[in-house]
Structures are given as C-alpha cells and as structure tokens.
Amino acid sequence: MNPQMLNESAKVVVVGAGPVGLALGIELGRRGIPCTLIERNDRVGYSPRAKTTNVRTREHLRRWGIADTLRQASPIAPDRPSTVVFATRMNGHFLTRFENALNGNRERNNFYSEEAQWVPQYVLEDVLRRHAQSFPCVTIQFQTEFVSFEQTDDGVVTTVRDLVSGDVRTLSSAYLLGADGARSAVRDAIGARMIGEGAYSRNYSIIFRSPELAGRHVHEPAIMYWMVNSDVPSLLGPMDEKGLWFFMATKLAGDVDPVTLDPADLIRRGTGLSDLPVEIVGTDLWVAHRLVADRYSHGRVFLAGDACHLHPPFGGFGMNMGIGDAVDLGWKLTARLQGWGGETLLASYETERRKVHERTIAEAVINFGSTANQLVRPGLEDSGIIGDATRNEVADIIEATKVREFMTLGIVLGMRYENSPIIVPDGSEPPPEHFMLYTPSAHPGCLAPHLWLIDGSSLYDHFGDGFTLLVTEGELDDADAFAATAAKRGVPVKVLAPNDERLRERYEARFALIRPDQHVAWRGNVLPSDPASLIDRLTGTTCHERADAVLSS
Ligand SMILES: Cc1cc2nc3c(=O)[nH]c(=O)nc-3n(C[C@H](O)[C@H](O)[C@H](O)COP(=O)(O)OP(=O)(O)OC[C@H]3O[C@@H](n4cnc5c(N)ncnc54)[C@H](O)[C@@H]3O)c2cc1C
C-alpha cells in the first residue's frame, strides 16, 4: 500500500464506497472534515441494481451541486416518459399504465425541488465518486479491505488490508462508519444482529443487450414494463437508449435451481419474443429480506445503508434511504467534530432513522406482495371478450394495488423525526401520515415545506449549510440577535427572509429553525427569551458539555 495514498489525519474512516459511503464522503468532505473511504473493489460502479434515484435523493444532489451533473451523465434520454406499463408480454396485451411514476417527469411541483430520475446505480455512483474526490480532505482507498477495529474513549483504530500487496496496517480516526452493505463486517464487529425475516424469496436479474428489442415490442416508451404472464412473471426496463436492458424474473419457485436457468430463454419467454437476439451481459441472483439491525452503533462506530437495513427493492427505497442515513449522520458528525454538537446529537441518529427504516420497509414489503406472480389470472392472454374481461379485471387490481409503489411521496418526503430528542415539539397536530400522499408541514420534525419562490428559485437553494432561521414575516432584529448568540457557541445559523407571503401560511409560524438536513427543528411566533437553551437542545448539547466547552475555550 502506498502510504501517500492514505489520509493519515482522517477524522472519519468509512468502510465501503457504495452509494451510501460516497454520500457520507460528500457530506463530510463539503464541510472540510478529513475522511478516508476504504473500498475492497478496484473502483465504484459495479452495481446495476438501483434505477430509481428518488425525489429526496435528487434534492440532496441539488444541495451538493451535482443534480444537473447526474442528469447529463444519464444514459437514459431526458425525454423518456416516467411511465410504467403493465402488459402480458412485450408483444402482448396492454393492461394499464402509471404516468409520472415516482414523480420522475420534468415538471415543477411545489412539493419538491428536483424530480426523480431513472438512472443506473453505477452511473450515480460514478457521479458521487467524482464529487467526493473533488474535496481535498476526502481519500478513497480502493482494493483495501476492512479487517477489524479497536476503540477507546478518544477514537478508533481500524485495521485494513491492501488486497494487492497483502499488507496490513492501521488507521486512527475519531469515528468509524460501516457503509459496507448487506454482509457488513463492521456490523458483525460491533456485535449487531439483523432482526426480521431473511431470504424469503429468490429472484433473478439479468442485464442484457438487445438493440432490436426497442423496435420489436408493441408498447409505448416507458421506464419499466411489467410482464404479467404465468410463464415467466417478470419486469424489464432500459439501462440506456442503445439496447441495454435489465430483466427481472420475480419469486422463483422453491424447487428451481438458478444454475439450471438459461437467461436468454427466460427473457424470450417472459417477453414473448421467442426469436429475440440477446447478448447476456450479467446475471444477479438476489434474495428478498426484511431485516433491520438491532443496534446501529457502538461507541464511536456507526452503521448506515444496507449494513443496517435490507428489504425488497419494490418502490426503489433501499439506496435512497441509505443516502438519507448518510445525510443525517453527516451533519451530526460534523457538528461533533467541529465542537458545536453534543453526544445526544449522535444518539439521535438511531432514534430518527430507525422509525424511517421501519415505515419504509413495511411499505416495500407490501409492494413486494403484489408482483406479476400474484397478478396473473387464468385466461389473461386469451383473445375475445372473455380475455378482455379478465384483462379489465386485472387492470383494475393493478391500478388499485400498485399505485402506492409508483406514487411514493408520502414515504419519500413524509418521513419525520418528531420523537427525536433534538426536535422541539410545539404542541400542534402532526400532518396526516400516509404512504402515498404527502402533506407539506412545518410541524417540528417534518421536512421543511418546499416552495418555488417568486423569482423562480427553490426555497431550499437559499438555506445555509448549517441551521437556517427562516423568517416568514416581520422584522429581522430578533433573528439577527438569535444568530449572533448561536455564532458565539460556534453554531452556524443563517437568517433567511425571502419576503414571500405564502411562507407564513405554509410554515404556520413567523419563525422556523431548519436543520442542515432541511428538517424543521423548531418553530414559533416569537424567538425564545433564552436562545442558548434552544440552541443547546437542537445541537444535543448538555449543560455538562457546555461547561466543558467553556473551560476549554
Ligand atoms: C434488484 C435490486 C434493485 C434495486 N433497485 C433499487 C432502486 O431502484 N432504488 C434504490 O434506492 N435501491 C435499490 N436497490 C437497493 C440498492 O441497490 C442498495 O440499497 C444499495 O446498493 C445499498 O448501498 P450501500 O452503499 O449501503 O451498500 P453497497 O451498495 O452494498 O455498497 C457497499 C460497499 O462496501 C464495500 N465493502 C463491503 N465489505 C467491505 C469490506 N470488508 N472492506 C471494504 N469494503 C467493503 C463493497 O465492495 C461495496 O462497494 C435495489 C436492490 C436490488 C437487489
């Protein structure tokens, strides 16, 4: 291992440079926190799995300044409609469609600042990698494997192995983060266990090349085609516009040995195009789990992403939720390392994220309960009025059951941290919690309601990197005094008064304090007479820690 390549002064060591590790690198790197990512692969971007980069992740990309970069990097044409088609086969009967699935159409909506994007995970990872490496304080060490760690009250010593030379060496840091995926060694090392139902369904994904397919199928352009037939219930979608596709056969029967499956035969049977030329690029047998770690941390070691939650990919939540973990952990670790955050801040990570994980996973499991395997009916492919009647019946079932999988704002934007110790309740009723419908609300703990401002800019673009004190009406004197008190304690607070009268109604208060992750931490019509107490609460600082900080300053 080349010692020059290692960031010896890293404050944080991250194991894994998948999407979650890279997001952690970005959250820390953009705030100047030195960190080293340890990745056993020789590069990022092996995974073709995720295609849905959802609205919330794209809002984070926008905050990081790379939302347009991903749009431009995508091999999927920007004008491809975000439509999901249900049909019996690619040359068979149309059943129904969902338009603007996952809120992927490019149209402005006050609910969010970025639409979702259908883009292969390997493209997103490469964009994240380039951005992470643009920060001088971020190092990615490829072909390096996590071996073990030891921690003291002051820090963590991580042992890693260079997979090329075999050399073993240690890295010292203040924190260690396990973003090392489903088989997380960091998770094992902290003694955490995955609780729930493991491996309850086997599924088979295939990446294949077939430039002919676009001209051979009979359906409209879409991001996903569900093929509801009893032969090979499956789904399929584009990975680019040049003939690269994914195909997924869901819920293999228990007695099927995947080794015996001929991928080209599966594709031809599923699509109904029995003579379709296909070149198999890769195959991926994956199992569906419903698992959450029994703990997300131990001392100075934290888990994020698949390392602490696993669930079926229906709804496209897994990677997106892991990136949300990185965002939550990123600003809290920064606050701690910069000296303005207390211990409670880090403890709140699990309180806040576990509830989001459990709610989202329950939704993904419901979605996985109605795949093409469950939707197929005898006679579905028959011609004539009996076949038509069966197809109408199945289309009705699809429309009623699958709409929640493609209209997901209630899950994606509706997550809230109201029970967190660093959120201050205001006694108001929370907005309705619904899996599909999102009700913007500044109820403390909710995502700050978004708005396109009169000048055409996104409200979020004006938020600061630290806290933002949003003033929806009235004078700024109190707000400026509050920010000055915060600054004395090292807490970054930006005062923002956009002068847009809709904000008073949308936030239902004169003031709202918004965290670095864009969640509302507190709101009120008057700022507290003792601002320091509020600041300490929001930054998880106890009296004891405050006294220590004063003594050491
Ligand atoms: C078929 C399918 C489709 C999916 N579609 C979607 C979707 O549309 N949207 C979505 O949000 N999610 C989707 N997912 C889920 C998504 O792929 C995962 O949630 C995501 O990859 C998790 O990211 P991660 O960074 O936590 O883990 P990983 O992506 O697993 O990354 C972990 C990294 O850690 C490295 N690593 C592991 N162990 C070590 C070690 N000991 N030392 C050093 N490095 C190590 C690995 O090499 C890897 O690079 C899908 C999953 C499947 C199976």
Short mmCIF file of C-alpha atoms and ligand atoms in Angstrom, two decimals, residues 15-21 38-41 49-52 121 144-146 179-181 185 205 248 286 304-306 313 316-320, ligand 1:
data_model
loop_
_atom_site.label_atom_id
_atom_site.label_comp_id
_atom_site.label_asym_id
_atom_site.label_seq_id
_atom_site.Cartn_x
_atom_site.Cartn_y
_atom_site.Cartn_z
CA VAL A 15 -15.86 1.32 5.19
CA GLY A 16 -17.48 0.95 1.75
CA ALA A 17 -17.62 3.29 -1.25
CA GLY A 18 -21.07 2.25 -2.42
CA PRO A 19 -23.70 4.98 -2.77
CA VAL A 20 -24.01 5.38 1.00
CA GLY A 21 -20.27 5.52 1.73
CA ILE A 38 -11.98 2.07 2.40
CA GLU A 39 -13.29 0.06 -0.57
CA ARG A 40 -12.40 -3.53 -1.37
CA ASN A 41 -13.29 -3.22 -5.07
CA ARG A 49 -29.24 -2.75 -9.19
CA ALA A 50 -30.88 0.59 -8.36
CA LYS A 51 -32.51 2.59 -11.11
CA THR A 52 -34.75 4.86 -9.06
CA GLN A 121 -26.82 2.84 -9.92
CA THR A 144 -8.45 -2.17 0.59
CA GLU A 145 -10.45 -4.27 2.98
CA PHE A 146 -11.67 -3.61 6.49
CA ALA A 179 -21.37 1.58 4.93
CA ASP A 180 -20.25 -1.84 3.80
CA GLY A 181 -23.53 -3.25 2.58
CA ALA A 185 -18.21 -6.81 8.55
CA SER A 205 -31.98 -10.23 -12.56
CA MET A 248 -36.04 -9.45 -13.58
CA TRP A 286 -30.79 -11.78 -5.29
CA ALA A 304 -25.56 3.22 7.56
CA GLY A 305 -27.36 1.92 4.47
CA ASP A 306 -27.72 -1.79 3.67
CA PRO A 313 -36.44 -3.23 -3.86
CA GLY A 316 -36.96 1.87 -5.09
CA PHE A 317 -36.26 2.79 -1.49
CA GLY A 318 -33.08 0.96 -0.37
CA MET A 319 -30.23 3.06 -1.71
CA ASN A 320 -32.24 6.25 -1.35
C1 LIG B 1 -32.67 -5.86 -7.86
C2 LIG B 1 -32.46 -4.67 -6.99
C3 LIG B 1 -32.91 -3.42 -7.41
C4 LIG B 1 -32.73 -2.30 -6.60
N1 LIG B 1 -33.25 -1.12 -7.01
C5 LIG B 1 -33.17 -0.04 -6.19
C6 LIG B 1 -33.71 1.22 -6.60
O1 LIG B 1 -34.27 1.36 -7.69
N2 LIG B 1 -33.57 2.28 -5.74
C7 LIG B 1 -32.96 2.14 -4.53
O2 LIG B 1 -32.90 3.13 -3.79
N3 LIG B 1 -32.41 0.98 -4.14
C8 LIG B 1 -32.49 -0.11 -4.94
N4 LIG B 1 -31.92 -1.29 -4.57
C9 LIG B 1 -31.13 -1.34 -3.31
C10 LIG B 1 -29.72 -0.78 -3.52
O3 LIG B 1 -29.06 -1.46 -4.55
C11 LIG B 1 -28.94 -0.90 -2.19
O4 LIG B 1 -29.78 -0.45 -1.15
C12 LIG B 1 -27.67 -0.05 -2.21
O5 LIG B 1 -26.71 -0.56 -3.08
C13 LIG B 1 -27.06 -0.02 -0.80
O6 LIG B 1 -25.96 0.84 -0.80
P1 LIG B 1 -24.83 0.71 0.31
O7 LIG B 1 -23.80 1.73 -0.04
O8 LIG B 1 -25.42 0.68 1.65
O9 LIG B 1 -24.24 -0.76 0.11
P2 LIG B 1 -23.48 -1.42 -1.22
O10 LIG B 1 -24.06 -0.81 -2.42
O11 LIG B 1 -23.60 -2.85 -0.98
O12 LIG B 1 -22.02 -0.89 -1.02
C14 LIG B 1 -21.19 -1.42 -0.01
C15 LIG B 1 -19.73 -1.26 -0.45
O13 LIG B 1 -18.91 -1.71 0.62
C16 LIG B 1 -17.84 -2.48 0.06
N5 LIG B 1 -17.40 -3.41 1.12
C17 LIG B 1 -18.10 -4.41 1.69
N6 LIG B 1 -17.37 -5.02 2.65
C18 LIG B 1 -16.17 -4.39 2.68
C19 LIG B 1 -15.00 -4.55 3.48
N7 LIG B 1 -14.91 -5.50 4.43
N8 LIG B 1 -13.96 -3.74 3.25
C20 LIG B 1 -14.02 -2.76 2.30
N9 LIG B 1 -15.12 -2.57 1.51
C21 LIG B 1 -16.19 -3.36 1.71
C22 LIG B 1 -18.45 -3.19 -1.11
O14 LIG B 1 -17.46 -3.58 -2.05
C23 LIG B 1 -19.39 -2.11 -1.67
O15 LIG B 1 -18.76 -1.30 -2.64
C24 LIG B 1 -32.07 -2.42 -5.36
C25 LIG B 1 -31.60 -3.67 -4.94
C26 LIG B 1 -31.80 -4.78 -5.75
C27 LIG B 1 -31.34 -6.12 -5.27
#
